[in-house]
Coordinates of C-alpha atoms in Angstrom, one line a residue:
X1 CA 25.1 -23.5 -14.5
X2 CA 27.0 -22.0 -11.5
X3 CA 29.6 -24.8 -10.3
X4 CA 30.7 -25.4 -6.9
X5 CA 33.2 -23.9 -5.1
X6 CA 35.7 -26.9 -5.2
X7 CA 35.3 -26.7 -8.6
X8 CA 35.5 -23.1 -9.5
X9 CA 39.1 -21.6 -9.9
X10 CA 41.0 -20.7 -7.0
X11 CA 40.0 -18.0 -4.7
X12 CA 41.0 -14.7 -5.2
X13 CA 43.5 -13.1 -2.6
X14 CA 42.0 -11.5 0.4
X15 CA 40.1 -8.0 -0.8
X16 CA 41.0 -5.0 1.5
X17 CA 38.6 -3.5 3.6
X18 CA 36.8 -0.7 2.3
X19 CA 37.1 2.6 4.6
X20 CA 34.6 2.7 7.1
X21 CA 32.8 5.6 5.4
X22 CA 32.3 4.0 2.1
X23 CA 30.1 1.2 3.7
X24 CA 26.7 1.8 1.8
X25 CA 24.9 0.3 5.0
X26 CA 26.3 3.4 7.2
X27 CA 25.4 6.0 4.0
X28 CA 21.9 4.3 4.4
X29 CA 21.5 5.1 8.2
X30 CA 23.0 8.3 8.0
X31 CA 20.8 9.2 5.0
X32 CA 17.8 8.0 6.5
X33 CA 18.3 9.6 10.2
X34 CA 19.0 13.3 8.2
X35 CA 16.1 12.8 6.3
X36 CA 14.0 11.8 9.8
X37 CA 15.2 15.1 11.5
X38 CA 14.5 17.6 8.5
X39 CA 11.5 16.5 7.6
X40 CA 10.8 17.0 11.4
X41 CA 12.6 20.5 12.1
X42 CA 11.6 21.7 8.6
X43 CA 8.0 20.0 6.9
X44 CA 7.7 22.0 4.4
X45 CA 11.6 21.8 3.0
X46 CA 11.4 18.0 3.6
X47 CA 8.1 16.9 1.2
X48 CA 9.7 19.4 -1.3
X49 CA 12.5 16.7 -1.3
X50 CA 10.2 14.1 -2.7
X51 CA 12.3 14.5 -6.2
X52 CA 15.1 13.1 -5.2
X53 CA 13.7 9.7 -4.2
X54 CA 11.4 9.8 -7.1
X55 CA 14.7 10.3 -9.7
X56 CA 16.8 7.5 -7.7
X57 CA 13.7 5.0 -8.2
X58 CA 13.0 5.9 -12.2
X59 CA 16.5 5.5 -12.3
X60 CA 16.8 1.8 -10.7
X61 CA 13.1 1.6 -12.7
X62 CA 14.8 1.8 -16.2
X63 CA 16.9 -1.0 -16.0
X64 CA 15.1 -3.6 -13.8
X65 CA 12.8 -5.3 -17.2
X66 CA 16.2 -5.9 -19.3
X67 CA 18.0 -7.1 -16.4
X68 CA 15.2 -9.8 -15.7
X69 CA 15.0 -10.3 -19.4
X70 CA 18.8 -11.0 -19.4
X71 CA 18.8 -13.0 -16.2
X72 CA 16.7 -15.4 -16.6
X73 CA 17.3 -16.3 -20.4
X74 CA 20.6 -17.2 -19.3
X75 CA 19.8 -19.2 -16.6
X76 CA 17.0 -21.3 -18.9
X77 CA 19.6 -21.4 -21.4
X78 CA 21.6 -23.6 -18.9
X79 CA 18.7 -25.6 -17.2
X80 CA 17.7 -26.4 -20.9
X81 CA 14.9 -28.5 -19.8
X82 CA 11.1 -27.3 -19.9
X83 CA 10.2 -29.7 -17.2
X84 CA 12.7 -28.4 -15.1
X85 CA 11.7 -25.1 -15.7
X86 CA 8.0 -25.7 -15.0
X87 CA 8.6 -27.6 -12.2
X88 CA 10.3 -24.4 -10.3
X89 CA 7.2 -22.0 -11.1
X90 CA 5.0 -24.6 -10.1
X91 CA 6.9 -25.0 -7.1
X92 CA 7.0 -21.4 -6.5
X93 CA 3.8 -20.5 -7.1
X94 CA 2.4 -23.1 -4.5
X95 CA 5.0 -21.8 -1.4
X96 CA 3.5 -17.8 -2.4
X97 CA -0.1 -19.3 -1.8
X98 CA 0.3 -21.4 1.3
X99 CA 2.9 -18.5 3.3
X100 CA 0.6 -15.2 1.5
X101 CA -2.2 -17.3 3.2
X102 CA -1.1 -18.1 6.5
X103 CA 0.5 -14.7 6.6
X104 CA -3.3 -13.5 6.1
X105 CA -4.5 -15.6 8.9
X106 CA -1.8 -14.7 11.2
X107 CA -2.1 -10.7 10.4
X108 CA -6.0 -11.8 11.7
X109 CA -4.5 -13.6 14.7
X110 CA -2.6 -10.5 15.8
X111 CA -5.3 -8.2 15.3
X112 CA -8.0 -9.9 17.0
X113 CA -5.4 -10.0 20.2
X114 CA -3.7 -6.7 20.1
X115 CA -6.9 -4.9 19.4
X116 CA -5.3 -2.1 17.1
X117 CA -8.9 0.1 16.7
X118 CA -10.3 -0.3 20.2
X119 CA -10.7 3.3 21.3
X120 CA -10.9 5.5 18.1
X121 CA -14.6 5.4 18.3
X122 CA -15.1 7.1 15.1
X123 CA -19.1 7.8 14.1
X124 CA -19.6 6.5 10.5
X125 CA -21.6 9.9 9.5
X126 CA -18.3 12.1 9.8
X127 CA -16.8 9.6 6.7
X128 CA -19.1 11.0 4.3
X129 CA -16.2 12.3 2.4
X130 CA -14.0 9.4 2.2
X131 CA -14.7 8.1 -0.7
X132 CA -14.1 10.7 -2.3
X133 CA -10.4 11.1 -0.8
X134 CA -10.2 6.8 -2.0
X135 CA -10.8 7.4 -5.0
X136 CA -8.4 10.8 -5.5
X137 CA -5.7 8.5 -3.8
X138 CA -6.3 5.4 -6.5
X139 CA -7.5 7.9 -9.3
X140 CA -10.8 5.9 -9.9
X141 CA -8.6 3.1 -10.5
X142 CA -9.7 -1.0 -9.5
X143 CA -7.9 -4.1 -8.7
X144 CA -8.0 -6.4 -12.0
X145 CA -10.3 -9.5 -11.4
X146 CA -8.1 -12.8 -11.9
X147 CA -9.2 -13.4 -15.2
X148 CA -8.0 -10.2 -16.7
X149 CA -5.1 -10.6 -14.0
X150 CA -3.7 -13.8 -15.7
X151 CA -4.5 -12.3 -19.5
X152 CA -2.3 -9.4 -18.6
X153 CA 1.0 -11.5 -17.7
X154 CA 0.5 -12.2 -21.7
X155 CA 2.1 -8.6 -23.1
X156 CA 0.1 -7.0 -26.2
X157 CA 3.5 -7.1 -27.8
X158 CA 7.2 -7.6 -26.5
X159 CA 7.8 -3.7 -27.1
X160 CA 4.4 -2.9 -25.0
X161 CA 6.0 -5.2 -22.4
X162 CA 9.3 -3.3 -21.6
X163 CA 8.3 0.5 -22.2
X164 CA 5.8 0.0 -19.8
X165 CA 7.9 -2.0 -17.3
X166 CA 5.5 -4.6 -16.5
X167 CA 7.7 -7.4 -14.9
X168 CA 5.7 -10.5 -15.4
X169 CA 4.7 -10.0 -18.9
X170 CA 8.7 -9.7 -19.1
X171 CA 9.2 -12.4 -17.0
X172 CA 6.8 -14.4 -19.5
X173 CA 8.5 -13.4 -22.7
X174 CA 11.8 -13.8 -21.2
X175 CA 11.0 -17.8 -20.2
X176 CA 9.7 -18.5 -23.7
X177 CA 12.9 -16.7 -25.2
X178 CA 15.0 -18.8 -22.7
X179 CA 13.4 -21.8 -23.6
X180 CA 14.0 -21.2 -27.4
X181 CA 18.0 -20.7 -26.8
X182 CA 18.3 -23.9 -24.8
X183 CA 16.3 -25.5 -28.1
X184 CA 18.9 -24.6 -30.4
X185 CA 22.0 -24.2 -28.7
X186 CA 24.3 -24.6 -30.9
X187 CA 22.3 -22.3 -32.9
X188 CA 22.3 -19.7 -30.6
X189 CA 26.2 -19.4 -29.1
X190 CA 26.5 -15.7 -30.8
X191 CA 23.0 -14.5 -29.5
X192 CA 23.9 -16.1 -26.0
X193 CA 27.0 -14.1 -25.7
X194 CA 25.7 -10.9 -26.9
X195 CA 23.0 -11.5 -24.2
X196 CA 25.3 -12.1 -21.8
X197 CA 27.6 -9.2 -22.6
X198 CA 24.6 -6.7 -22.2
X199 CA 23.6 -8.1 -18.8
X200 CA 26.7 -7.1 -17.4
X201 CA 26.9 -3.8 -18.9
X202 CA 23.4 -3.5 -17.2
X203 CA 24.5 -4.5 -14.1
X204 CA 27.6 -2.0 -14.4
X205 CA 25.5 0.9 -15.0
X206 CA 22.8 -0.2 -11.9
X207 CA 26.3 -0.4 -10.0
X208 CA 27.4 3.5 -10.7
X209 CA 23.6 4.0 -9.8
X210 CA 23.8 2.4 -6.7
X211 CA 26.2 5.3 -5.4
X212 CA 23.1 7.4 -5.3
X213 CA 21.1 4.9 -2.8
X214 CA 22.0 6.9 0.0
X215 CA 20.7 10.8 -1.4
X216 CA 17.3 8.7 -2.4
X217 CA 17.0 7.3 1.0
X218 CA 17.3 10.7 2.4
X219 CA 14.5 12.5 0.2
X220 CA 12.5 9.8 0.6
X221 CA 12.4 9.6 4.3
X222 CA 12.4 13.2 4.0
X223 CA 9.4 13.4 2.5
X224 CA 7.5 10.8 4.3
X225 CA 8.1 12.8 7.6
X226 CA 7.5 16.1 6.3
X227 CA 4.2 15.5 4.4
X228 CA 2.8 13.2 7.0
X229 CA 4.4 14.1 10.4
X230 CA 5.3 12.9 13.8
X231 CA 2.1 13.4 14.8
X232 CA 0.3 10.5 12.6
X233 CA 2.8 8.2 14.9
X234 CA 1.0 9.3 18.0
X235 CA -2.4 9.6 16.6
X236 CA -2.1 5.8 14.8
X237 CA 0.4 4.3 17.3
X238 CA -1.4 1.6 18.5
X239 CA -2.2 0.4 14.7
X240 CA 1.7 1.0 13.7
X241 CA 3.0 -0.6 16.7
X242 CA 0.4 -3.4 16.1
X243 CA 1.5 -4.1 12.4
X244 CA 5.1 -3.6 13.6
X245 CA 4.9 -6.5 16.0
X246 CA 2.9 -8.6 13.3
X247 CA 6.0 -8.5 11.2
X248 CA 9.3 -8.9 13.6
X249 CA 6.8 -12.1 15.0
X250 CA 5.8 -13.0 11.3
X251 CA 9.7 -12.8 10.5
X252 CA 10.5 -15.1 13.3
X253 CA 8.2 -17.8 11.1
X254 CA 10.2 -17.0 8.4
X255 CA 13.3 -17.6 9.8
X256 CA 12.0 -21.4 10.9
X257 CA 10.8 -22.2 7.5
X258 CA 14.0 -21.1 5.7
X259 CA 16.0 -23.0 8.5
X260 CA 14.1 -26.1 8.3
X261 CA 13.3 -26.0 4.7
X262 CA 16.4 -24.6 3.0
X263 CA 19.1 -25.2 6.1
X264 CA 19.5 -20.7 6.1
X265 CA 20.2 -19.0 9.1
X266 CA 18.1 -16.2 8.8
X267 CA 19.9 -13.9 11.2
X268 CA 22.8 -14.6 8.9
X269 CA 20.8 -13.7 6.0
X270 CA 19.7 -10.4 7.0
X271 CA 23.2 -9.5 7.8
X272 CA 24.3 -10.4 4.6
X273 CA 21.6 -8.3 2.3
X274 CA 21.4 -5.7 5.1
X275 CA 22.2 -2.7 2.7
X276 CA 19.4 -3.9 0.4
X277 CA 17.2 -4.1 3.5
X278 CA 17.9 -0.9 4.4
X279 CA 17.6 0.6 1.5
X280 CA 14.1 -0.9 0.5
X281 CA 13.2 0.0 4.2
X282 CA 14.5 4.1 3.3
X283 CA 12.9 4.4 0.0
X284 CA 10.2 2.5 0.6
X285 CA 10.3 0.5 -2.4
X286 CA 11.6 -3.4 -3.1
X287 CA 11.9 -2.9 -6.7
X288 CA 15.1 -0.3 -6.2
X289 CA 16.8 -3.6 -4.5
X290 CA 15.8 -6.2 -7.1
X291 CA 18.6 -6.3 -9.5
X292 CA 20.9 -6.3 -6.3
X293 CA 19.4 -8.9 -4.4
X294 CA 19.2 -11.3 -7.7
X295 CA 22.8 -10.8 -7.7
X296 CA 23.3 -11.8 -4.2
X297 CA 20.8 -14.6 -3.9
X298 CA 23.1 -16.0 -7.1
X299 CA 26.1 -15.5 -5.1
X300 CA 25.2 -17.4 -2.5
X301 CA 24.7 -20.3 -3.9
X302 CA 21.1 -20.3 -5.7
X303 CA 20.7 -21.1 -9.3
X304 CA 20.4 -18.4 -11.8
X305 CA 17.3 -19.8 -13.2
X306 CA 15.4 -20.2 -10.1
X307 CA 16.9 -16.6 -8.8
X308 CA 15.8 -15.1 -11.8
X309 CA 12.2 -16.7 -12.0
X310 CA 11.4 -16.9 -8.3
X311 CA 12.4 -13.2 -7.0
X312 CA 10.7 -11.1 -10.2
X313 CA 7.3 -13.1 -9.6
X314 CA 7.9 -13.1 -6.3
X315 CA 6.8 -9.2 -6.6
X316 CA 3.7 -9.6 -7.6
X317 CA 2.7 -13.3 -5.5
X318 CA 4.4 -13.0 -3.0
X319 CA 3.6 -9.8 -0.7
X320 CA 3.7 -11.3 2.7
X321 CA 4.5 -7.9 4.2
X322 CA 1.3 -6.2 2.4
X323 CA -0.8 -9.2 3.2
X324 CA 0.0 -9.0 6.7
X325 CA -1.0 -5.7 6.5
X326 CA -4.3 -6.0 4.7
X327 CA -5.3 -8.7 7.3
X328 CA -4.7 -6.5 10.1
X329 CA -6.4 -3.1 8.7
X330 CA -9.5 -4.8 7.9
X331 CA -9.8 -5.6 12.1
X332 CA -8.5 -1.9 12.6
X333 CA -11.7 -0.8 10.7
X334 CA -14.0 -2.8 12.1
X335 CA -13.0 -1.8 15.6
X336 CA -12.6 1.3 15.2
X337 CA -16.1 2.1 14.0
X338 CA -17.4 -0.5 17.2
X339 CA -18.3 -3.9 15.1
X340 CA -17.4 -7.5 16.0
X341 CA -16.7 -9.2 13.2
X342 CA -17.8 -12.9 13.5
X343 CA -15.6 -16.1 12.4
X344 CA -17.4 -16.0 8.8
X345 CA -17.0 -12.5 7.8
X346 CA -13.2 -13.0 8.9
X347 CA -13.0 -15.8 6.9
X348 CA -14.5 -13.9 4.3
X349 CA -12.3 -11.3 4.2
X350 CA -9.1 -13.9 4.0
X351 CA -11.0 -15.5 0.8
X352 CA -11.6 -11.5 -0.5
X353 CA -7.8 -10.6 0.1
X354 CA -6.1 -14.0 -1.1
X355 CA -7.7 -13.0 -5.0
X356 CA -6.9 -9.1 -4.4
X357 CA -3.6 -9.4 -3.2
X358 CA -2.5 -10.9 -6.1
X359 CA -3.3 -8.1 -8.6
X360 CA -2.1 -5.2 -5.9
X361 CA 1.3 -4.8 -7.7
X362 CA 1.7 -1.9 -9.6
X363 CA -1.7 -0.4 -8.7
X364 CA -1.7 2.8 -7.8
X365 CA -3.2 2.8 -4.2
X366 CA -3.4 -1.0 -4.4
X367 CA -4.1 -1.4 -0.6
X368 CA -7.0 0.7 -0.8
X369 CA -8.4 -0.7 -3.6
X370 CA -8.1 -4.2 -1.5
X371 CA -9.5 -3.0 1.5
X372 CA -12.1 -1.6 0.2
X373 CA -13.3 -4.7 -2.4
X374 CA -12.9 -7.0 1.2
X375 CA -14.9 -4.5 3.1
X376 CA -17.7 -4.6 0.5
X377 CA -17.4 -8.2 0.1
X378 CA -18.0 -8.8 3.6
X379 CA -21.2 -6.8 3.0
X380 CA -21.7 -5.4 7.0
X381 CA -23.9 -2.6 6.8
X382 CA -22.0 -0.7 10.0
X383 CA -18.4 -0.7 7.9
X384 CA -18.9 1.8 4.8
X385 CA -16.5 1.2 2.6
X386 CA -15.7 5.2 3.3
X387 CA -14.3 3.7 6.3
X388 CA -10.9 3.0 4.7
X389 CA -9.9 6.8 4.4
X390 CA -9.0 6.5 7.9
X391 CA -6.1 4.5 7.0
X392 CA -4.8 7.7 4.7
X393 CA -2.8 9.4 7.9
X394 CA -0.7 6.3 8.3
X395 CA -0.5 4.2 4.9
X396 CA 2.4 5.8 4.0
X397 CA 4.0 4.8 7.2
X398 CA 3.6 1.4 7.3
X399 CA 5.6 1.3 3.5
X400 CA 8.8 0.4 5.6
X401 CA 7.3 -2.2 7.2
X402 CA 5.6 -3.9 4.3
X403 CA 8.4 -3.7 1.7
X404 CA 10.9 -5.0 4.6
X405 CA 8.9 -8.2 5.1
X406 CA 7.8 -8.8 1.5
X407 CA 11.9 -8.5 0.6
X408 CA 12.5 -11.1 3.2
X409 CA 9.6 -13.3 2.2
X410 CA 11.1 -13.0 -1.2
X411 CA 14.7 -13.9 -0.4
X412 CA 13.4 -17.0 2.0
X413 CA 11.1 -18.2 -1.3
X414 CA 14.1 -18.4 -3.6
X415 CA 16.4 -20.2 -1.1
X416 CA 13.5 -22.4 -0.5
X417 CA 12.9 -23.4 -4.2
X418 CA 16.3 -23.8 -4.9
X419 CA 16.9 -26.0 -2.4
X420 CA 13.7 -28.0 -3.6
X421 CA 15.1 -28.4 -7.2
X422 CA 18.5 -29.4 -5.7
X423 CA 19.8 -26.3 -7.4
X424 CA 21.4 -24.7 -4.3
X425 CA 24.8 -25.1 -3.0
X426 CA 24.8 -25.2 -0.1
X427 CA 28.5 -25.2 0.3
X428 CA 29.0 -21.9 -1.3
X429 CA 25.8 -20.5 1.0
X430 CA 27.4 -21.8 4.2
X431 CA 30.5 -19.9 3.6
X432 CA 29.0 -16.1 2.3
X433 CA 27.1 -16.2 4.8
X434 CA 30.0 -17.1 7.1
X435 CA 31.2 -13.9 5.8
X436 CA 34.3 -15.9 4.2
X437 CA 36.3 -15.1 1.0
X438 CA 34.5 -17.4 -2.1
X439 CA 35.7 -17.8 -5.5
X440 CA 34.0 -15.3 -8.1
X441 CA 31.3 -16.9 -9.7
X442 CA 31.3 -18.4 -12.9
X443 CA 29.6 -20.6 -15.6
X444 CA 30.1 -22.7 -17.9
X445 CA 29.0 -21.2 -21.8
X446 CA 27.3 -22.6 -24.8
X447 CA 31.2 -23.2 -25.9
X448 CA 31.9 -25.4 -23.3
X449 CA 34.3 -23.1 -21.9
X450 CA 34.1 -21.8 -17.9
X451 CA 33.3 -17.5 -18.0
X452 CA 33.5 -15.6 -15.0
X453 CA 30.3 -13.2 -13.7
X454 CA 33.2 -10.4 -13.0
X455 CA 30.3 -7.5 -13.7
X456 CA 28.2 -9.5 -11.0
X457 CA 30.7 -9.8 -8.8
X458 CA 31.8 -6.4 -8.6
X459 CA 27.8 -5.1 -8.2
X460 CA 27.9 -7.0 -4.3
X461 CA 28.4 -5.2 -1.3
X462 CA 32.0 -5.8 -1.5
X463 CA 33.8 -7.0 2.2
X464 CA 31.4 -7.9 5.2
X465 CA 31.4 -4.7 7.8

């Protein structure tokens, strides 16, 4: 497992600072502020940029299943212990529920002040046509009921599982393989160290990808202005701004529970993954970030295992930022067509979402799909369930806000665990996010002898700006 920093080799002399135009956080918010203005001056030129944010993301895409595959058989390979392992799932899986919860009830909390759909005054006969533009958004497509939700984490065969890049059937295979090496490890010393050979020629190629971050920030933001516009920020500001709020507050809770839970300064935290945060806030998308952020998290000072067990089924349990959202959309609605929802049918609609929210990952139009189930469930005749087309001008724009806060929630979670299982040093923490030098990482192998993470260590942001 990864040792402490007293007992790690000496640290490495001081690393020069990088020129001030090779900082990827600077490419981002150059990238992303081009991509504002021509998809402004230029609409049409801008949404024909969508390629090269779709090409950046299949790129990332490619890699992300072996890379949790590797990670986290390594990591179980050196907990070696099933109880151990099941204890940090269990562990996890309780702190998604109870914050995916409360972020629910707060998202309700928020709405029910700020009011987000007073004053659209929309007449439910002019939404005849929308569902019809649902169910071209989700192409026909439906949430998966939990049942079918838990059977599918169970792949239909280990190939099935990483063509079609579903993460938690990997994540699945990849504990069982884990547990298997830790089983026979003297067995298994050739197997571990081809495994860990290939995770850093992974991470190397994700590393020469990562040079491309800033061109798919800029097509993606691109795109998002030119095909939607300025104008859907005027015409859904009070619901943006609304949702907005609900977050930098919502964050603010976050930062208290890592701080009391984990002993993180969360200011300190954003500063040290800004470039991740930035990009998944550009390209709206949290997967692009994930082998990164692993990578850091490790770094500073949480447990391979729990890194790579907490953050990859973290993307699929633990969306704070979408289930903020959800929350808040559902008031939208039912304000702007003129209904009061009573205490129950709230209520109802936090039981409806808690089950949907789970199986939104990977679903195309996964937050229509939701709304739409919870509208229905809550079964008021004055909300058609058309009524969640008029959330199709401003969707897209809210993606920066909900893949921020669900990276975030996800980064808090693993600290959180870790320090839980006693599997954080919080030595090592202290000082990267002090922004001092650290000895590389390392581990000890199946041999007995200490192996450095160089790959690992070269894929970080490299010296603090």
């Amino acid at each position: 497992m990864v040792q402490d920093v007293e007992n790690a080799p000496a640290a490495p002399p001081p690393r020069t600072r990088s020129r001030w135009y090779r900082s990827l956080f600077l490419q981002l918010l150059v990238a992303i502020v081009a991509g504002i203005l021509v998809g402004w001056l230029w609409p049409e030129f801008g949404a024909a940029l969508k390629p090269l944010a779709d090409g950046f993301i299949k790129l990332i895409k490619m890699l992300i299943a072996p890379i949790i595959f590797f990670t986290v058989v390594i990591g179980i390979a050196h907990v070696g212990d099933l109880k151990a392992v099941g204890r940090i799932g269990v562990k996890a899986l309780i702190y998604f529920e109870v914050v995916t919860t409360f972020a629910l009830i707060f998202g309700l909390v928020v709405g029910n002040v700020v009011q987000p759909g007073a004053g659209f005054q929309i007449n439910p006969e002019t939404l005849a046509t929308g569902a019809d533009a649902i169910a071209k958004k989700t192409g026909d497509g439906s949430l998966p009921h939990t049942v079918e939700f838990l059977l599918n984490v169970i792949p239909t065969s280990i190939m099935s599982a990483f063509a079609e890049n579903a993460l938690l059937q990997v994540l699945f295979f990849a504990v069982l393989f884990g547990l298997a090496m830790a089983k026979f490890s003297q067995r298994s010393k050739t197997l571990y160290s081809v495994i860990d050979q290939a995770s850093h020629l992974f991470f190397a190629i994700i590393g020469w990808i990562m040079k491309l971050a800033p061109l798919g920030a800029f097509g993606a933001m691109a795109y998002i202005i030119g095909q939607y516009g300025i104008g859907s920020l005027s015409s859904y500001g009070k619901l943006i701004a609304c949702c907005y709020l609900a977050a930098v507050l919502f964050i603010l809770v976050l930062g208290g529970i890592v701080k009391v839970l984990a002993g993180v300064n969360l200011w300190k935290m954003i500063v040290y993954i800004k470039d991740e945060l930035f990009l998944a806030l550009g390209t709206a998308s949290t997967e692009v970030v994930l082998p990164r952020i692993m990578v850091k998290l490790t770094n500073a000072g949480c447990n391979r295992a729990v890194t790579g067990l907490v953050v990859p089924t973290g993307y699929s349990f633990n969306l704070d930022g979408a289930t903020l959202y959800l929350s808040i959309c559902v008031l939208f609605l039912s304000q702007a067509l003129g209904v009061d929802l009573s205490l129950g049918e709230q209520i109802t609609a936090v039981l409806v979402l808690m089950l949907t929210s789970k199986g939104m990952a990977g679903v195309p139009g996964s937050s229509f799909l939701a709304l739409s189930a919870t509208v229905a469930a809550i079964g008021h005749g004055a909300i058609p369930v058309a009524a969640v087309a008029l959330l199709l001008g401003a969707d897209r724009i809210m993606d920066s806000m909900r893949v921020s806060v669900n990276l975030l929630g996800n980064c808090v979670a693993t600290f959180v665990v870790a320090n839980w299982e006693g599997l954080l040093d919080k030595e090592r923490m202290r000082a990267v996010l002090d922004g001092e030098e650290v000895a590389p990482l390392t581990e000890i192998g199946p041999d007995g002898t200490e192996q450095p993470l160089a790959e690992e260590e070269a894929l970080l942001a490299g010296p603090r700006d």
